[in-house]
CSV table of C-alpha atoms and ligand atoms in Angstrom, one decimal:
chain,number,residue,atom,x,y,z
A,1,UNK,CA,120.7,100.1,60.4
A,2,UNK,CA,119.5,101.3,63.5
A,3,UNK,CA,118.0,98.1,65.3
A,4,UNK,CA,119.0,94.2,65.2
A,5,UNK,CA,118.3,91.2,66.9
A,6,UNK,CA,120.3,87.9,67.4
A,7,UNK,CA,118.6,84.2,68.3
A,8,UNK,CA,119.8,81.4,69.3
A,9,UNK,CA,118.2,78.0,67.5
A,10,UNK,CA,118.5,74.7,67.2
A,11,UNK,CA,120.6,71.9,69.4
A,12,UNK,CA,122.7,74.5,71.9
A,13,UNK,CA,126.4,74.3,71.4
A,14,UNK,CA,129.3,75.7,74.2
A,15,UNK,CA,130.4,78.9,72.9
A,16,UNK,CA,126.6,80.4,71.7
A,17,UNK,CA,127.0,82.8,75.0
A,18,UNK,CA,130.4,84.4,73.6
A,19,UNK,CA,128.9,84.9,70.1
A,20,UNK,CA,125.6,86.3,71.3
A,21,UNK,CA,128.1,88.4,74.0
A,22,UNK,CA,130.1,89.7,71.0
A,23,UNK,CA,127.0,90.5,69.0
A,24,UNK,CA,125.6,92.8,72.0
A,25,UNK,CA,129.0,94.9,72.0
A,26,UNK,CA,129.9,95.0,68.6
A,27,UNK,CA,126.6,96.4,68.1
A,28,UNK,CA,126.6,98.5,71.3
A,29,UNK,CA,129.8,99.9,70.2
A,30,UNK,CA,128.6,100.7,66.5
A,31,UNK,CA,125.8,102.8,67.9
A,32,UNK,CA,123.2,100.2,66.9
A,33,UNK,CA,120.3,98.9,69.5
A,34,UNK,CA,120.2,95.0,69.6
A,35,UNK,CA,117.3,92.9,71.1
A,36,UNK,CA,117.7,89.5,72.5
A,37,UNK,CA,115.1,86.8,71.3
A,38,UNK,CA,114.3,83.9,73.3
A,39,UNK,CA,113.9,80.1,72.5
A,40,UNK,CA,114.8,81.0,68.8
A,41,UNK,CA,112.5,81.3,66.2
A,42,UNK,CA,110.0,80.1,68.1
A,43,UNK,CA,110.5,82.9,70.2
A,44,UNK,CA,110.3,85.3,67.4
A,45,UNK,CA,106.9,84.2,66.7
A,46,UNK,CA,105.4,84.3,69.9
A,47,UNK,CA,106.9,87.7,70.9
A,48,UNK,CA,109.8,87.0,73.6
A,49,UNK,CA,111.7,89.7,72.6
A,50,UNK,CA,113.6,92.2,74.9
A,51,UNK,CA,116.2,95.2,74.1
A,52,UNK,CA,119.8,93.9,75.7
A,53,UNK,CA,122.6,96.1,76.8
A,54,UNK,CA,126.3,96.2,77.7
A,55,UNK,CA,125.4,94.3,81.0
A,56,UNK,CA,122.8,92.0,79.7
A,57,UNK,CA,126.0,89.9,78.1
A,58,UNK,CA,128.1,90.5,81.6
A,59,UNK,CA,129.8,87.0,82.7
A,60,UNK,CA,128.6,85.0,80.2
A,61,UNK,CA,131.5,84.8,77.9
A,62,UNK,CA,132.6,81.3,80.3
A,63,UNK,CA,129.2,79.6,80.3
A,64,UNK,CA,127.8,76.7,78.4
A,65,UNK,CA,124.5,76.8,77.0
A,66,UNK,CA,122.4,79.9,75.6
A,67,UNK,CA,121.7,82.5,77.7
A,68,UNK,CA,118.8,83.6,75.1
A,69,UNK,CA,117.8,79.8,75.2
A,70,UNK,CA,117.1,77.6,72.3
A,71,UNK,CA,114.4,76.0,70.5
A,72,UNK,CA,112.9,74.0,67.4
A,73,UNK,CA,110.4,75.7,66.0
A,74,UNK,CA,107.7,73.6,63.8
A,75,UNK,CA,105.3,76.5,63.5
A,76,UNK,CA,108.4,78.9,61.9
A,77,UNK,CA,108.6,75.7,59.1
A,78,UNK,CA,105.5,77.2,57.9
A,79,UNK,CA,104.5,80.6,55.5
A,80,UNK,CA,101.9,81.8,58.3
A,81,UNK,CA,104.9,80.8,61.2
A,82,UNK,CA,107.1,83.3,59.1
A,83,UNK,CA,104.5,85.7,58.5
A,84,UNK,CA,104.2,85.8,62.3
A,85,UNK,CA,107.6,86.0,62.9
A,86,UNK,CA,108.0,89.6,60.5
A,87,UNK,CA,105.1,91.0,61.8
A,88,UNK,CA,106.9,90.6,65.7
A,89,UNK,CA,109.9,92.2,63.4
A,90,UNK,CA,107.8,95.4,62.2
A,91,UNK,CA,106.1,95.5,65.1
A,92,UNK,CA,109.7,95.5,67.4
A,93,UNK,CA,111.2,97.9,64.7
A,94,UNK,CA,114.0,95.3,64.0
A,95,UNK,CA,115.3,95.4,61.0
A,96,UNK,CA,117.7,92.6,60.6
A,97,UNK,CA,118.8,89.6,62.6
A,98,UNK,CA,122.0,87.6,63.5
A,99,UNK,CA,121.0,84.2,64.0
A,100,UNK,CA,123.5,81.6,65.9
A,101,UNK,CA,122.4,78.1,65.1
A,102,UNK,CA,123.2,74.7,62.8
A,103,UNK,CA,122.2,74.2,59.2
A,104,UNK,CA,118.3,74.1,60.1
A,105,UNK,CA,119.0,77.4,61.5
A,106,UNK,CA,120.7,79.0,58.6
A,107,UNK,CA,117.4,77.7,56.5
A,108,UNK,CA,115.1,79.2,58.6
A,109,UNK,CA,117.5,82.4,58.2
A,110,UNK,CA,117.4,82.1,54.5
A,111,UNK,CA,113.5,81.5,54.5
A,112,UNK,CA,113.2,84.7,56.7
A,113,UNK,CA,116.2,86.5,54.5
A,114,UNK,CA,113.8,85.9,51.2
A,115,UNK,CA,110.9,87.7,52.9
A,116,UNK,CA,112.8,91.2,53.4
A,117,UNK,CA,114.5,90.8,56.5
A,118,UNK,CA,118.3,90.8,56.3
A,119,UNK,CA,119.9,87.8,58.5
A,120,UNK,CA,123.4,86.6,59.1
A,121,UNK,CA,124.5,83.3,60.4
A,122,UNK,CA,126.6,82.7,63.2
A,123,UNK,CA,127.4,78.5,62.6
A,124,UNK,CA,127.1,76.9,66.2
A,125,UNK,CA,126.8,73.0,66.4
A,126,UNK,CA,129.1,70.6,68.0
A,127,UNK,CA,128.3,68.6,64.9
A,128,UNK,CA,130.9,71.2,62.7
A,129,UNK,CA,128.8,70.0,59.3
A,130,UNK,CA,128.1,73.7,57.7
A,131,UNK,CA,129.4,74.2,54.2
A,132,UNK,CA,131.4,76.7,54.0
A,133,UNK,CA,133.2,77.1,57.5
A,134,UNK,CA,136.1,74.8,58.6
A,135,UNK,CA,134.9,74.9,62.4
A,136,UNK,CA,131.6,76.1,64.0
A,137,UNK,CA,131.3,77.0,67.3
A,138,UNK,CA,131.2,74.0,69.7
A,139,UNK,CA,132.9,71.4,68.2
A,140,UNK,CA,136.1,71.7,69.5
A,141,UNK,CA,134.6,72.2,73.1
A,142,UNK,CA,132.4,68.5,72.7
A,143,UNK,CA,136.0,67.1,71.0
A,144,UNK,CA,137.7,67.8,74.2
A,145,UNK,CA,135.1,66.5,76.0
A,146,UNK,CA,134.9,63.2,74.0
A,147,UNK,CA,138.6,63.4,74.3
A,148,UNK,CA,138.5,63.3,78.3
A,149,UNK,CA,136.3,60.8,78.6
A,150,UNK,CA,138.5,58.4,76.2
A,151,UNK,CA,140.9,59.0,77.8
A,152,UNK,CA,139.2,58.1,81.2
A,153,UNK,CA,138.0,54.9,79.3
A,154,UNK,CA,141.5,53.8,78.5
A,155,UNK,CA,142.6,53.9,81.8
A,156,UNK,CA,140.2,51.2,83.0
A,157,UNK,CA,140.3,49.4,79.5
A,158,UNK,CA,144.1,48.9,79.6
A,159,UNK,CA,143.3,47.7,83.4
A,160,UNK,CA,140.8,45.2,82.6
A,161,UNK,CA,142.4,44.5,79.2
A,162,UNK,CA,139.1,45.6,77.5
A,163,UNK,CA,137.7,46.2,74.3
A,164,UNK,CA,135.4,49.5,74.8
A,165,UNK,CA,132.7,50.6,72.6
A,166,UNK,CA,132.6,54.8,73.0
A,167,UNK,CA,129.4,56.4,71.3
A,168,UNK,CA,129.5,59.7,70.4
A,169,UNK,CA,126.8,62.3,68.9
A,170,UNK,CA,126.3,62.5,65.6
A,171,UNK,CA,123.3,60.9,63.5
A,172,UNK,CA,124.6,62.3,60.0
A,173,UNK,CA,127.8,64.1,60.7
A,174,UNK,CA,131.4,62.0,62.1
A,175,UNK,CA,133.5,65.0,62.3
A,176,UNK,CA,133.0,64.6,66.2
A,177,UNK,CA,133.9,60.8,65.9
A,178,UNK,CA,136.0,60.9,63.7
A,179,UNK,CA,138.5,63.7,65.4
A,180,UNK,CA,137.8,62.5,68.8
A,181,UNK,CA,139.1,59.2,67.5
A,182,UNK,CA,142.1,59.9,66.0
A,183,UNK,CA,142.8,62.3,68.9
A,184,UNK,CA,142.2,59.6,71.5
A,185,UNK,CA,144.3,56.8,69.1
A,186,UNK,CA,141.3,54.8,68.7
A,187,UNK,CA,141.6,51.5,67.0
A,188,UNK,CA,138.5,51.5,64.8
A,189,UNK,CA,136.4,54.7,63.9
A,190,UNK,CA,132.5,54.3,62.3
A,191,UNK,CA,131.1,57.1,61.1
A,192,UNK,CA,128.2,57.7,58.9
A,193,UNK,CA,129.7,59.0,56.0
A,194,UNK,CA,132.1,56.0,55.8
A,195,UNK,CA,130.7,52.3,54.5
A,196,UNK,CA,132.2,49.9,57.4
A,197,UNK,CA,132.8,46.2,57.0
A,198,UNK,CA,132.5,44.0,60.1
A,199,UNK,CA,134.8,41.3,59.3
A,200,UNK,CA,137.5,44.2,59.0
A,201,UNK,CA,136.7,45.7,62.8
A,202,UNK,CA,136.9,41.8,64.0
A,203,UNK,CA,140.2,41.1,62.3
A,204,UNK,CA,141.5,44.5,63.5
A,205,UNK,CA,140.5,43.8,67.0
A,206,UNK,CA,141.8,40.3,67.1
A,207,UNK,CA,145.1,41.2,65.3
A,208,UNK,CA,145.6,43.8,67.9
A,209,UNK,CA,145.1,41.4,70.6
A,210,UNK,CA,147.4,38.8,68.6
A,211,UNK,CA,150.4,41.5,69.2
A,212,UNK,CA,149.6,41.8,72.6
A,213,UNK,CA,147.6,44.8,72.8
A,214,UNK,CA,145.8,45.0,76.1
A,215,UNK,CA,142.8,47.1,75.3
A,216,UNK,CA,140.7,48.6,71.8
A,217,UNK,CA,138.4,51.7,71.8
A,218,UNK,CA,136.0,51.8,69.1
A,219,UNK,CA,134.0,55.0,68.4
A,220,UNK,CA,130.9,54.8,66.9
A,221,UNK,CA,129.1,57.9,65.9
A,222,UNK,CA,125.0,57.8,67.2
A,223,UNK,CA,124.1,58.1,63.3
A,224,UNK,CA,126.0,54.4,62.4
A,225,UNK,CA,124.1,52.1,64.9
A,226,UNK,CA,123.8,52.7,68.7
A,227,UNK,CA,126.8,51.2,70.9
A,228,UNK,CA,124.5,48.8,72.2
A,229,UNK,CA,124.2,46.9,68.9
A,230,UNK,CA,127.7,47.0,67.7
A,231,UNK,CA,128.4,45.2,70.7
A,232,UNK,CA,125.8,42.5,70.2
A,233,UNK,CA,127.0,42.3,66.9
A,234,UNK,CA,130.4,41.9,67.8
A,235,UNK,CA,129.6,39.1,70.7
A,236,UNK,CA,127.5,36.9,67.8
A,237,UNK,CA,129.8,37.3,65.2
A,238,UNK,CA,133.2,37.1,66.5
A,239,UNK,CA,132.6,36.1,70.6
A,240,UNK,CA,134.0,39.7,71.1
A,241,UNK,CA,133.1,41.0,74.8
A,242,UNK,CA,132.9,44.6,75.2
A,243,UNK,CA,131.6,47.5,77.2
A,244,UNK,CA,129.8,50.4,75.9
A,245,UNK,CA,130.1,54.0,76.8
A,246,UNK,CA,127.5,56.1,75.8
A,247,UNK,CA,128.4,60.0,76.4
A,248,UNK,CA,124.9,61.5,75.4
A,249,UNK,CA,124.4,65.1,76.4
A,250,UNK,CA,127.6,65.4,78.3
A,251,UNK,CA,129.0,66.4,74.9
A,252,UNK,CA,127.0,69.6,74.3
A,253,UNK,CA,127.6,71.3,77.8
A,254,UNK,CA,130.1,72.5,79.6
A,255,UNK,CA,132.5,75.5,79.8
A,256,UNK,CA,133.7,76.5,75.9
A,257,UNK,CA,137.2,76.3,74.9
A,258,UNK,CA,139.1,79.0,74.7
A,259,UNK,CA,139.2,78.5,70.8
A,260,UNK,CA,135.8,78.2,70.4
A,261,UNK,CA,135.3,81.3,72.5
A,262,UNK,CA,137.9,83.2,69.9
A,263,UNK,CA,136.0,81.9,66.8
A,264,UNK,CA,132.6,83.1,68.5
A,265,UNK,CA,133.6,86.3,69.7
A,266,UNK,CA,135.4,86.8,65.9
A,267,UNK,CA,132.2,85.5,64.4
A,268,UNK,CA,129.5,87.3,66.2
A,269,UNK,CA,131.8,90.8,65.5
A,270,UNK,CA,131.7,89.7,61.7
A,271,UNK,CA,128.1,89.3,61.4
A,272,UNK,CA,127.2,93.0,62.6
A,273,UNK,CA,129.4,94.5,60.5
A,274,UNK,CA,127.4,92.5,57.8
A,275,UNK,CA,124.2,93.9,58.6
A,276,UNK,CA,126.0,97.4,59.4
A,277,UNK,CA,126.7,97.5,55.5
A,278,UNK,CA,122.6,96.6,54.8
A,279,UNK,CA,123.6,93.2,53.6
A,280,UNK,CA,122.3,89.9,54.4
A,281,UNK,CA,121.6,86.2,53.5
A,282,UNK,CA,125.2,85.2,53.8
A,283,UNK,CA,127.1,83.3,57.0
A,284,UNK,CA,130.4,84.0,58.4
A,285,UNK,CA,132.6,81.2,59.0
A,286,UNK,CA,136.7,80.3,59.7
A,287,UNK,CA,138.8,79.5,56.5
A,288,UNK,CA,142.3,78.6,56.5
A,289,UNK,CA,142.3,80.9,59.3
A,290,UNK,CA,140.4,83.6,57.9
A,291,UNK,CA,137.5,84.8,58.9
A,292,UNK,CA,135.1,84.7,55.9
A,293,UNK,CA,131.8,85.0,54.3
A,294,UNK,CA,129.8,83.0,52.0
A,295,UNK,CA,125.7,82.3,51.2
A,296,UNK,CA,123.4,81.2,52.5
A,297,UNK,CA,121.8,80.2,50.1
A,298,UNK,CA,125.0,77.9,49.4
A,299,UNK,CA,124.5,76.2,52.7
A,300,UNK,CA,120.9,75.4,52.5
A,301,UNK,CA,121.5,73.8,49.1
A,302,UNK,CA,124.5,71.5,49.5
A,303,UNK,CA,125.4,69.5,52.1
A,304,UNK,CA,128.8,69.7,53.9
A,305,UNK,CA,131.3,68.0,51.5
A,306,UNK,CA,133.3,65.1,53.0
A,307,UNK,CA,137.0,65.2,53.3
A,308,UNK,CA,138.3,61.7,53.6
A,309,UNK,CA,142.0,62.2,53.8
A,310,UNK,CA,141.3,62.5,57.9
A,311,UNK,CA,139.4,59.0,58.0
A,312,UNK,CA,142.2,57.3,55.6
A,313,UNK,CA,144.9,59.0,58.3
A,314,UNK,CA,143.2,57.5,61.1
A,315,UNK,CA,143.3,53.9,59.6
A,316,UNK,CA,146.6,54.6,58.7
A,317,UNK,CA,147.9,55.5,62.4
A,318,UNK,CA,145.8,52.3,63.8
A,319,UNK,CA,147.4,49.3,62.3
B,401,LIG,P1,121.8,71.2,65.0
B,401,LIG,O1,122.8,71.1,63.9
B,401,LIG,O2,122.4,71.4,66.4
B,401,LIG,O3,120.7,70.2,65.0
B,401,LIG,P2,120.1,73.1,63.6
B,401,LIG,O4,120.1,74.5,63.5
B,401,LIG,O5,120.4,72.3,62.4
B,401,LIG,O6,121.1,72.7,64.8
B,401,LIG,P3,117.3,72.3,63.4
B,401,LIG,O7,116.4,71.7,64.4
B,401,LIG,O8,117.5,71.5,62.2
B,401,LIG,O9,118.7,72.6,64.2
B,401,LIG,O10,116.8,73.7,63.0
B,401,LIG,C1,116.5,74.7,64.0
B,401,LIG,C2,115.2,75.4,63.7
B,401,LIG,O11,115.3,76.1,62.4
B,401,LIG,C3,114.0,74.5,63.4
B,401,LIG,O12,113.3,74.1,64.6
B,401,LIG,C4,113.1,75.4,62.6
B,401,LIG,O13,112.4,76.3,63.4
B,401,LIG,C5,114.1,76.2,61.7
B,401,LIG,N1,114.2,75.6,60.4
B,401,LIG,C6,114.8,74.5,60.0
B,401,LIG,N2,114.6,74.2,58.7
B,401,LIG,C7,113.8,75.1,58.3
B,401,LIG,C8,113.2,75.4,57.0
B,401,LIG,N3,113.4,74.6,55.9
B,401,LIG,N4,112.4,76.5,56.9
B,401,LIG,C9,112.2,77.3,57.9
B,401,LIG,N5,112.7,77.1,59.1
B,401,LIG,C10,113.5,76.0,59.3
């Protein structure tokens, strides 16, 4: 292996700058060149490609964001996008590629995987839904930023003795919700992969005020309904007032976490030494607090599997 490359795709996630920083070195340091692609595989197609050295990953390990940028690509969805794509490969001499993205990502890495070129993927999304790794980069940087701003929120909601409506990101994944909520002791937690009844929140919320509590937080992940309707609904059916909170893109910026700056810099390491060995079409991931490896393939075929002993806990703590 004598040249790589490493992308960024897909929604951008704090702590893509220390994984693509850690790529760059580990690389650097195994005696292998490594270009930067920019705005992902759309990127790839249209050529924005450029060789990167020690420097090029200087004093970014602290910054949110991509450096290399991000993008969805529709054209790469397509056999003459991909075609495109390995021609700019041969044509670059690159002959394998780490790309740092979600679960559309890793697709698009398998897709380009099957046609020759070796990938690895680096799992960045704030969303934390990829099979087969127990975090992925971001997530615990847009937890602790939900986290903060709950906080914030139960400041003035014990003030005003307030029931508050907090919608977070996530349209099919409530890891996000569902650990910024039972980090943040919130009453009621509605995620999408979790049926919720409304009679139960408006019982919850009116015992709670029956034993004097002065304020709720309910967190509603984007995918169940947006904050705006819970909050109708809650008015019609029960005379409930609340106030919504939504946090929108706050949640995917901002400086990463020390952890997820650990995980990224573990991961992007990983992943060369991957494609050092000639191997591709697998991921690299955090298990039980191992660094580990597993397929592609895998990913792309099953979704994330649910673990509802977390969601039962967090009804449990909220009585
Ligand atoms: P996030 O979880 O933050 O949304 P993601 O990586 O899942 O990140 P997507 O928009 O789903 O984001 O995917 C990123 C890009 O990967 C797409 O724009 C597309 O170029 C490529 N991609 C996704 N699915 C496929 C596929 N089935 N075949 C080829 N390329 C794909």
């Amino acid at each position: 292996m004598k040249k790589i490359a490493v992308l960024t795709s897909g929604g951008d996630a704090p702590g893509m700058n220390a994984a693509v920083r850690a790529v760059v070195r580990k690389a650097i340091f195994e005696g292998i060149e490594v270009a930067g692609i920019y705005n992902g595989y759309q990127g790839l197609i249209d050529g924005k490609i450029e060789l990167l050295q020690l420097g090029s990953v200087g004093d970014i390990i602290q910054r949110g964001g991509t450096m290399l940028r991000s993008a969805r690509s529709v054209d790469f969805r397509t056999p003459e996008g991909r075609d495109k794509a390995v021609e700019q490969l041969k044509a670059h001499g690159i002959e394998a590629i780490v790309v740092i993205g979600g679960d559309g990502s890793f697709q698009g890495a398998f897709e380009l995987t099957k046609l020759g070129i070796p990938c690895v993927g680096v799992p960045a999304t704030i969303d934390n839904d990829i099979k087969g790794t127990d975090f992925t980069i971001g997530f615990d940087t847009a937890l602790n930023t939900v986290i903060d701003a709950i906080d914030k929120i139960r400041d003035t909601a014990s003030s005003h003795e307030r029931t508050f409506i907090v919608e977070v990101m996530g349209r099919d994944a409530g890891d996000l919700a569902l650990w910024a909520g039972l980090a943040g002791g919130a009453e009621t937690i509605l995620i999408p992969e979790e049926k919720y009844d409304v009679p139960a929140i408006i019982e919850r919320l009116k015992s709670g005020s029956g034993r004097g509590k002065k304020h709720s937080i309910i967190i509603v992940a984007e995918g169940v309904m947006p904050a705006v309707e819970l909050a109708d609904l809650l008015k019609r059916e029960a005379d409930i007032d609340t106030r919504i909170s939504v946090l929108g893109h706050i949640q995917r910026g901002g400086s990463p976490s020390a952890r997820d700056r650990v995980i990224a810099s573990q991961f992007g390491a990983r992943a060369v030494e991957v494609l050092k060995e000639g191997r591709g079409g697998v991921a690299v991931g955090l298990r039980n607090n191992g660094i580990v490896e597993y397929e592609l393939k895998d990913v792309v075929e099953d979704k994330n599997e649910w673990k509802s002993e977390m969601y039962k806990l967090s009804i449990e703590l909220s009585i």
